[in-house]
Amino acid sequence: MTISADHPLPSVAPPAATADTLVHDFSSFVAGEAVGNEDAWTYSIRATALVDDPLGATAYKKSLDRGTMSVAEYPDVVLGRCALARPELMEEALRAAAQAAPAWARVPFEQRMKFAEFFRAGVKEHAAHVVELLVGEGHPLRLARSEISSVLAFFGPETTRWCAEQMRTELSAGGRRLMLRRRPDGVVCVQPPRNTPLVGVAAALQAAMAGNSLVMRLSRQAPLAAMYLVRHVAAPALTAVGAPPGTLSALCADPDTTLRTWLASPLVDDIFYFGDSTRGLRLQQDCLARGKKPVLELAGNDMVVIWKDADLAPAVEALTESFQASGQICCAPNIALAHPEVADELLDRLQAAVRDLRPGHPEAPDVVLVPTPHSAGYDAALTDAREHGARVLTGGRRLDVHGEERDTGVFLEPALVRVDGIRQANRLRAVRHETFFPLMTVVVPDPDEDRPLLDSVLTFVRANAYGLRCSLWTRDGHVAEQFLERTTSYGQLRVNDSHLAAIPYLPPHGGTGLSGGAFGEANYPMLRTSHLQAVSVADGIRPRQALCEVFDREIGTGSVTAGVKPVVRAKQTHPAGWSPADLPRGLPAPFTDRFHQDPHPTLRWLRENRPVSHIVTPDGPGWLLTRYEDVRRAHKDQRVSCDSKRTPAGILWGGQWPSELREQLFTHLLDTDEPRHGELRRLMAPLFTPHRQDRWLARITDIVNARVDRMAPRGHADLMAEVAYPLGAHVLFSVLGAPVPDLPQLRALTWRLVDWNTNTTVPYFRALAYQADEMTRGILSDKRRRPGDDLLSLLVRACDEERLITEDELRGMFLLMLVAGQDPSINGVGNSMHTLLTHPEQADLLRTDPTLITTATDELLRFDSPLTFTSWRGTLEPVEFSGVIVPANASLIVSLGSANRDASHFHRPDELDLRRTPNPHLAYGHGTHYCLGARIGRLTAETAISILLRRFPDLRLDGPVRWRPGPFERGLESLPVTWNPADVQP
């Protein structure tokens, strides 16, 4: 067989899309064959869909993985799927690799080396498909191009030729022919990284050129681009150079099970592992104990030195590479050491550059940030920096895809921290440990330190425990020479060059210390036996152009597009007659967007002119009650039902739930009539006695003060995100006796599931319902294992031991409490603080006379009630309200917010009077359905209001507020406030 780059490369065309199949549908790949009959799959949702709606799209993915939903429901957002390999399939792949390895090693070396040529040609041919998959999996387009650049550079003729020269040398001495050559180890198992799997897979493929056979475990989170590279590029290239089928296998599987299998198997020689340093170093010990070679690519904590004569423009570009992929690249720079003579100017330029980095969809050409929903390390690093005297110049917020601050945002704002003095810097967590999020620490050495400045800087650089990459920017040849000569404990050094760009001869991976383990070095997988260091000294290079220059030169920017981003939008399926016309005087009709912003003018007109109105809501027609007496009667009349299964609108709303969950999740207090309602209420009553609820005062006080302490130094905050939401959730879960879940996700989930007027159009509604069901099952299962003196334990005993409630009722009441137990408290705090901030004279009155808090809280709950309407009710028989007979089997919409402004019961009802008494408001309902947790709700509001007003004497609004669009509840999505940190009281 003639091996030539001109020889036609065997190719497997990507599958064609049909109405019934996914474009990217990968089975396990074992010994050159796609393995069928898979019974489990992991689905990939397009990154754009996840960015637009992280909660819904993630829930949809989980439902796809579990098989409870199909691709047909939202086909545009599904990127593809990959089979999850059974354990026995991994064993089969290892046997095939062990059988192929000796035969592959006997293939002539020159022939094996042709793989690089074929593989590189295949990467170029398939670049558009690979970039599309990378972007679909969440890699910004700019990063995807740089990854292709890295692969092309690593398999370029320069690097390949150099590695080939290291593989074997022939010498003559003393009449003898001497050969120094490297022989393959045999079976190499590869676990590429989850964040950049394509580059990891490509790097590991170089080991095949040495004569090894490879078995790869691909990440379940992002397997498609890597599997595509294996199937459509690497496998054909190996076939072209005569590799046996078992030379390459790739499977998507559980990581822990896979590592245990590899460690235990006598067929495995090397384990090539990408991951965090703690786990990687533990794996190193396990490998050595079993006689296997560990090849580690672990964490990084890279440094960049900016000397006083540096060209600052390209240096700043290199430093902003820290934020590529939101810092989730192991070899991105984490720490900069800025010479004190240029530190201020450098930081001014760097701040401007960092502020220009905005979130966005990955298809956008200038986007570099990716979602980083897990922010604990980021928050801890910034808190630690402040505590040690560093200055946070930018960052600290969570942003949505549009760059707006939201505590539910999945992007972390790029953070820039300045710390003065090397000794001080060594105390910072962000200096001692890797920061795998968008944060750069700029260390400004003290010129008065004991040792010469360059010595101090180089000593600091050498002390880095990781040793992946280090860069220097200087025009001074002596400084560059000292840096290159004395900085030995890194896998790679760069001078006046991009920190990330792909460069011929230099490997994309490899480091010492915590980055590479005991055998760490610049990593050419063909070699990995001698200690190497790669160096680049550049002149006039601009990092921004260098980052993708190989891609641009050999493929061309214009030849690759990222495709059209999919978006799941709400589908308007409202009944005929919706949306109704505005009322007289241009007043917005109920349930419209304008009405949600301020419902009271419309409700006032209806009370006075049409107190019982037949209207059409987004869920169907119903009768709206707005007067106080009618609202009270609707709460007490036995002819009015709360059972959603008996009301037309309730049936319509509930119909959107998966049928197998509908009966389970709607058997609770708000959804039952007498006598069952009374039985359920009496069962729960022991946990809601006045004495027991008062015991929560200390807990509520501690929570509010802790939240205030956390936000006080900043001078601005969203009061809903910082106080109201966490307070409502923490109090609820303390009552329930369960750990608090992720707060933003919990809130977003419950809001979406109870968004009554749009639930027929909520994207991913069924997926969210399944996610809620999974969460309730998990918490209840844990409570059954660990019961206590709390509400959930009481309900579990009533179900399992006393048989007083069914399993469906248990889970239904838990779901009820997730919503009804949080939102009234959240809205009570938020609405009350908004009212006080828009009535500053009343806020000052309450500060002056704190004894008014009891009557003030009643008045605030009346003035802007947490619930504008109750949930759906229905008539079982004809019922008369204000002279109008509502027929049987009609839906009722009961307005608490309107009743609380009825002039027949409240003097000057549209005025705020914190001394108002009596105050028989209906904010917590009336009669048998009066809220069980009303006392806790009042206590929560009173405590939060009192502490906020006392500790922030100059608290004031800081911009427009956002009201939630939900029709039944009246609550804020955000409440931006500001204050003078110096005036905060202890």
PDB file of C-alpha atoms in Angstrom, residues 475-652:
ATOM      1  CA  ARG A 475      11.837  44.510  25.979  1.00  0.00           C
ATOM      2  CA  ASP A 476      14.857  43.984  28.232  1.00  0.00           C
ATOM      3  CA  GLY A 477      17.028  41.108  26.962  1.00  0.00           C
ATOM      4  CA  HIS A 478      18.681  40.617  30.344  1.00  0.00           C
ATOM      5  CA  VAL A 479      15.318  40.269  32.103  1.00  0.00           C
ATOM      6  CA  ALA A 480      14.142  37.776  29.467  1.00  0.00           C
ATOM      7  CA  GLU A 481      17.378  35.787  29.810  1.00  0.00           C
ATOM      8  CA  GLN A 482      17.046  35.630  33.600  1.00  0.00           C
ATOM      9  CA  PHE A 483      13.429  34.544  33.289  1.00  0.00           C
ATOM     10  CA  LEU A 484      14.279  31.738  30.854  1.00  0.00           C
ATOM     11  CA  GLU A 485      17.331  30.584  32.783  1.00  0.00           C
ATOM     12  CA  ARG A 486      15.889  30.580  36.278  1.00  0.00           C
ATOM     13  CA  THR A 487      12.255  29.564  35.700  1.00  0.00           C
ATOM     14  CA  THR A 488      12.639  25.805  35.491  1.00  0.00           C
ATOM     15  CA  SER A 489       9.551  24.305  37.120  1.00  0.00           C
ATOM     16  CA  TYR A 490       7.099  24.861  34.267  1.00  0.00           C
ATOM     17  CA  GLY A 491       6.140  22.786  31.287  1.00  0.00           C
ATOM     18  CA  GLN A 492       6.142  25.809  29.027  1.00  0.00           C
ATOM     19  CA  LEU A 493       7.527  29.363  28.998  1.00  0.00           C
ATOM     20  CA  ARG A 494       6.566  32.207  26.675  1.00  0.00           C
ATOM     21  CA  VAL A 495       8.098  35.621  26.203  1.00  0.00           C
ATOM     22  CA  ASN A 496       6.163  38.459  24.547  1.00  0.00           C
ATOM     23  CA  ASP A 497       3.670  35.966  23.175  1.00  0.00           C
ATOM     24  CA  SER A 498       0.090  34.883  23.520  1.00  0.00           C
ATOM     25  CA  HIS A 499      -0.329  32.663  26.555  1.00  0.00           C
ATOM     26  CA  LEU A 500      -2.804  30.357  24.779  1.00  0.00           C
ATOM     27  CA  ALA A 501      -2.123  30.451  21.039  1.00  0.00           C
ATOM     28  CA  ALA A 502      -1.140  27.232  19.255  1.00  0.00           C
ATOM     29  CA  ILE A 503       2.523  27.315  18.164  1.00  0.00           C
ATOM     30  CA  PRO A 504       4.447  24.773  16.060  1.00  0.00           C
ATOM     31  CA  TYR A 505       6.764  22.505  18.056  1.00  0.00           C
ATOM     32  CA  LEU A 506       5.123  23.477  21.377  1.00  0.00           C
ATOM     33  CA  PRO A 507       2.665  20.943  22.822  1.00  0.00           C
ATOM     34  CA  PRO A 508      -0.776  22.129  23.963  1.00  0.00           C
ATOM     35  CA  HIS A 509      -0.408  20.365  27.309  1.00  0.00           C
ATOM     36  CA  GLY A 510       2.133  19.470  29.956  1.00  0.00           C
ATOM     37  CA  GLY A 511       3.447  20.821  33.216  1.00  0.00           C
ATOM     38  CA  THR A 512       5.210  19.979  36.442  1.00  0.00           C
ATOM     39  CA  GLY A 513       4.070  19.824  40.082  1.00  0.00           C
ATOM     40  CA  LEU A 514       0.324  19.770  40.646  1.00  0.00           C
ATOM     41  CA  SER A 515      -0.255  20.195  36.909  1.00  0.00           C
ATOM     42  CA  GLY A 516       1.481  17.015  35.803  1.00  0.00           C
ATOM     43  CA  GLY A 517       2.196  14.906  38.856  1.00  0.00           C
ATOM     44  CA  ALA A 518       5.540  13.357  39.765  1.00  0.00           C
ATOM     45  CA  PHE A 519       6.345  12.696  36.095  1.00  0.00           C
ATOM     46  CA  GLY A 520       5.121  16.016  34.752  1.00  0.00           C
ATOM     47  CA  GLU A 521       6.750  17.769  31.803  1.00  0.00           C
ATOM     48  CA  ALA A 522       5.952  19.378  28.477  1.00  0.00           C
ATOM     49  CA  ASN A 523       3.719  16.651  27.140  1.00  0.00           C
ATOM     50  CA  TYR A 524       4.180  15.031  23.767  1.00  0.00           C
ATOM     51  CA  PRO A 525       2.183  11.827  24.251  1.00  0.00           C
ATOM     52  CA  MET A 526       4.554   9.991  21.885  1.00  0.00           C
ATOM     53  CA  LEU A 527       7.423  10.653  24.259  1.00  0.00           C
ATOM     54  CA  ARG A 528       6.720  11.365  27.891  1.00  0.00           C
ATOM     55  CA  THR A 529       9.871   9.767  29.237  1.00  0.00           C
ATOM     56  CA  SER A 530      12.372  12.626  29.444  1.00  0.00           C
ATOM     57  CA  HIS A 531      12.133  16.017  30.988  1.00  0.00           C
ATOM     58  CA  LEU A 532      11.467  18.729  28.437  1.00  0.00           C
ATOM     59  CA  GLN A 533      10.780  22.386  28.450  1.00  0.00           C
ATOM     60  CA  ALA A 534       9.284  24.293  25.558  1.00  0.00           C
ATOM     61  CA  VAL A 535      10.208  27.945  24.980  1.00  0.00           C
ATOM     62  CA  SER A 536       8.892  30.617  22.646  1.00  0.00           C
ATOM     63  CA  VAL A 537      10.561  34.031  22.246  1.00  0.00           C
ATOM     64  CA  ALA A 538       8.512  36.258  19.942  1.00  0.00           C
ATOM     65  CA  ASP A 539       8.909  39.730  18.527  1.00  0.00           C
ATOM     66  CA  GLY A 540       5.967  41.906  17.501  1.00  0.00           C
ATOM     67  CA  ILE A 541       3.264  39.267  18.033  1.00  0.00           C
ATOM     68  CA  ARG A 542      -0.301  40.487  18.841  1.00  0.00           C
ATOM     69  CA  PRO A 543      -2.086  37.808  20.896  1.00  0.00           C
ATOM     70  CA  ARG A 544      -5.530  38.618  19.561  1.00  0.00           C
ATOM     71  CA  GLN A 545      -4.464  37.730  16.031  1.00  0.00           C
ATOM     72  CA  ALA A 546      -2.176  34.888  17.137  1.00  0.00           C
ATOM     73  CA  LEU A 547      -4.910  33.030  19.008  1.00  0.00           C
ATOM     74  CA  CYS A 548      -6.648  31.814  15.822  1.00  0.00           C
ATOM     75  CA  GLU A 549      -4.021  32.528  13.165  1.00  0.00           C
ATOM     76  CA  VAL A 550      -3.574  28.888  12.135  1.00  0.00           C
ATOM     77  CA  PHE A 551      -7.312  28.501  11.693  1.00  0.00           C
ATOM     78  CA  ASP A 552      -7.604  31.784   9.783  1.00  0.00           C
ATOM     79  CA  ARG A 553      -4.652  31.003   7.519  1.00  0.00           C
ATOM     80  CA  GLU A 554      -5.466  27.392   6.684  1.00  0.00           C
ATOM     81  CA  ILE A 555      -9.256  27.270   6.887  1.00  0.00           C
ATOM     82  CA  GLY A 556     -10.420  30.869   6.750  1.00  0.00           C
ATOM     83  CA  THR A 557     -12.881  32.674   8.980  1.00  0.00           C
ATOM     84  CA  GLY A 558     -15.474  33.061   6.257  1.00  0.00           C
ATOM     85  CA  SER A 559     -15.670  29.329   5.560  1.00  0.00           C
ATOM     86  CA  VAL A 560     -17.138  28.482   8.953  1.00  0.00           C
ATOM     87  CA  THR A 561     -20.420  29.653  10.375  1.00  0.00           C
ATOM     88  CA  ALA A 562     -21.899  28.771  13.699  1.00  0.00           C
ATOM     89  CA  GLY A 563     -25.388  28.091  12.401  1.00  0.00           C
ATOM     90  CA  VAL A 564     -28.741  29.419  13.527  1.00  0.00           C
ATOM     91  CA  LYS A 565     -29.325  29.392  17.227  1.00  0.00           C
ATOM     92  CA  PRO A 566     -32.480  27.582  18.368  1.00  0.00           C
ATOM     93  CA  VAL A 567     -34.848  29.332  20.714  1.00  0.00           C
ATOM     94  CA  VAL A 568     -37.799  27.812  22.538  1.00  0.00           C
ATOM     95  CA  ARG A 569     -40.480  30.447  22.808  1.00  0.00           C
ATOM     96  CA  ALA A 570     -43.826  30.472  24.577  1.00  0.00           C
ATOM     97  CA  LYS A 571     -46.633  29.506  22.221  1.00  0.00           C
ATOM     98  CA  GLN A 572     -49.722  31.612  22.596  1.00  0.00           C
ATOM     99  CA  THR A 573     -52.605  29.154  22.892  1.00  0.00           C
ATOM    100  CA  HIS A 574     -54.987  31.322  24.889  1.00  0.00           C
ATOM    101  CA  PRO A 575     -58.742  30.924  24.496  1.00  0.00           C
ATOM    102  CA  ALA A 576     -60.889  33.029  22.196  1.00  0.00           C
ATOM    103  CA  GLY A 577     -61.481  36.519  23.531  1.00  0.00           C
ATOM    104  CA  TRP A 578     -58.012  36.871  24.998  1.00  0.00           C
ATOM    105  CA  SER A 579     -56.531  39.398  25.356  1.00  0.00           C
ATOM    106  CA  PRO A 580     -59.563  41.561  26.145  1.00  0.00           C
ATOM    107  CA  ALA A 581     -59.727  45.238  25.328  1.00  0.00           C
ATOM    108  CA  ASP A 582     -58.724  47.788  27.920  1.00  0.00           C
ATOM    109  CA  LEU A 583     -61.382  49.112  30.281  1.00  0.00           C
ATOM    110  CA  PRO A 584     -62.752  52.668  30.193  1.00  0.00           C
ATOM    111  CA  ARG A 585     -60.215  55.437  30.776  1.00  0.00           C
ATOM    112  CA  GLY A 586     -57.576  53.218  29.180  1.00  0.00           C
ATOM    113  CA  LEU A 587     -57.251  51.032  32.278  1.00  0.00           C
ATOM    114  CA  PRO A 588     -55.505  47.721  31.499  1.00  0.00           C
ATOM    115  CA  ALA A 589     -57.639  44.603  31.593  1.00  0.00           C
ATOM    116  CA  PRO A 590     -56.853  42.074  34.340  1.00  0.00           C
ATOM    117  CA  PHE A 591     -54.042  39.584  33.683  1.00  0.00           C
ATOM    118  CA  THR A 592     -52.380  41.694  30.990  1.00  0.00           C
ATOM    119  CA  ASP A 593     -48.754  42.805  31.279  1.00  0.00           C
ATOM    120  CA  ARG A 594     -49.698  46.421  32.043  1.00  0.00           C
ATOM    121  CA  PHE A 595     -52.101  45.256  34.738  1.00  0.00           C
ATOM    122  CA  HIS A 596     -49.343  43.315  36.535  1.00  0.00           C
ATOM    123  CA  GLN A 597     -47.236  46.451  36.921  1.00  0.00           C
ATOM    124  CA  ASP A 598     -49.980  48.239  38.915  1.00  0.00           C
ATOM    125  CA  PRO A 599     -53.297  46.382  39.289  1.00  0.00           C
ATOM    126  CA  HIS A 600     -54.950  48.775  41.735  1.00  0.00           C
ATOM    127  CA  PRO A 601     -56.472  51.402  39.373  1.00  0.00           C
ATOM    128  CA  THR A 602     -58.191  48.656  37.357  1.00  0.00           C
ATOM    129  CA  LEU A 603     -59.394  46.854  40.484  1.00  0.00           C
ATOM    130  CA  ARG A 604     -60.752  50.132  41.893  1.00  0.00           C
ATOM    131  CA  TRP A 605     -62.786  50.772  38.745  1.00  0.00           C
ATOM    132  CA  LEU A 606     -64.147  47.224  38.784  1.00  0.00           C
ATOM    133  CA  ARG A 607     -65.115  47.469  42.481  1.00  0.00           C
ATOM    134  CA  GLU A 608     -67.010  50.666  41.831  1.00  0.00           C
ATOM    135  CA  ASN A 609     -68.570  49.849  38.468  1.00  0.00           C
ATOM    136  CA  ARG A 610     -68.518  46.108  37.813  1.00  0.00           C
ATOM    137  CA  PRO A 611     -67.818  44.282  41.094  1.00  0.00           C
ATOM    138  CA  VAL A 612     -68.750  40.897  39.620  1.00  0.00           C
ATOM    139  CA  SER A 613     -67.291  40.734  36.113  1.00  0.00           C
ATOM    140  CA  HIS A 614     -67.449  37.973  33.567  1.00  0.00           C
ATOM    141  CA  ILE A 615     -63.975  38.042  31.977  1.00  0.00           C
ATOM    142  CA  VAL A 616     -61.742  35.901  29.833  1.00  0.00           C
ATOM    143  CA  THR A 617     -58.387  34.982  31.342  1.00  0.00           C
ATOM    144  CA  PRO A 618     -55.499  33.251  29.583  1.00  0.00           C
ATOM    145  CA  ASP A 619     -56.782  30.006  31.128  1.00  0.00           C
ATOM    146  CA  GLY A 620     -60.381  30.490  30.118  1.00  0.00           C
ATOM    147  CA  PRO A 621     -63.509  32.429  31.155  1.00  0.00           C
ATOM    148  CA  GLY A 622     -64.400  33.147  34.765  1.00  0.00           C
ATOM    149  CA  TRP A 623     -66.137  35.517  37.156  1.00  0.00           C
ATOM    150  CA  LEU A 624     -63.963  38.095  38.898  1.00  0.00           C
ATOM    151  CA  LEU A 625     -64.943  39.129  42.454  1.00  0.00           C
ATOM    152  CA  THR A 626     -63.478  42.451  43.659  1.00  0.00           C
ATOM    153  CA  ARG A 627     -65.510  43.580  46.704  1.00  0.00           C
ATOM    154  CA  TYR A 628     -64.586  42.738  50.283  1.00  0.00           C
ATOM    155  CA  GLU A 629     -67.859  41.010  51.249  1.00  0.00           C
ATOM    156  CA  ASP A 630     -67.956  38.927  48.064  1.00  0.00           C
ATOM    157  CA  VAL A 631     -64.369  37.818  48.603  1.00  0.00           C
ATOM    158  CA  ARG A 632     -65.136  36.793  52.210  1.00  0.00           C
ATOM    159  CA  ARG A 633     -68.238  34.903  51.089  1.00  0.00           C
ATOM    160  CA  ALA A 634     -66.291  33.039  48.381  1.00  0.00           C
ATOM    161  CA  HIS A 635     -63.950  31.826  51.133  1.00  0.00           C
ATOM    162  CA  LYS A 636     -66.743  30.467  53.319  1.00  0.00           C
ATOM    163  CA  ASP A 637     -69.680  29.440  51.090  1.00  0.00           C
ATOM    164  CA  GLN A 638     -69.944  25.657  50.822  1.00  0.00           C
ATOM    165  CA  ARG A 639     -71.221  26.047  47.265  1.00  0.00           C
ATOM    166  CA  VAL A 640     -67.788  27.312  46.239  1.00  0.00           C
ATOM    167  CA  SER A 641     -65.139  24.623  45.637  1.00  0.00           C
ATOM    168  CA  CYS A 642     -61.337  24.866  45.790  1.00  0.00           C
ATOM    169  CA  ASP A 643     -60.844  21.525  44.067  1.00  0.00           C
ATOM    170  CA  SER A 644     -59.153  22.265  40.727  1.00  0.00           C
ATOM    171  CA  LYS A 645     -60.532  19.000  39.372  1.00  0.00           C
ATOM    172  CA  ARG A 646     -64.028  20.455  39.711  1.00  0.00           C
ATOM    173  CA  THR A 647     -63.436  23.912  38.191  1.00  0.00           C
ATOM    174  CA  PRO A 648     -63.219  24.481  34.431  1.00  0.00           C
ATOM    175  CA  ALA A 649     -60.132  26.704  34.637  1.00  0.00           C
ATOM    176  CA  GLY A 650     -58.467  24.401  37.149  1.00  0.00           C
ATOM    177  CA  ILE A 651     -58.978  21.421  34.880  1.00  0.00           C
ATOM    178  CA  LEU A 652     -57.516  23.363  31.953  1.00  0.00           C
TER     179      LEU A 652
END
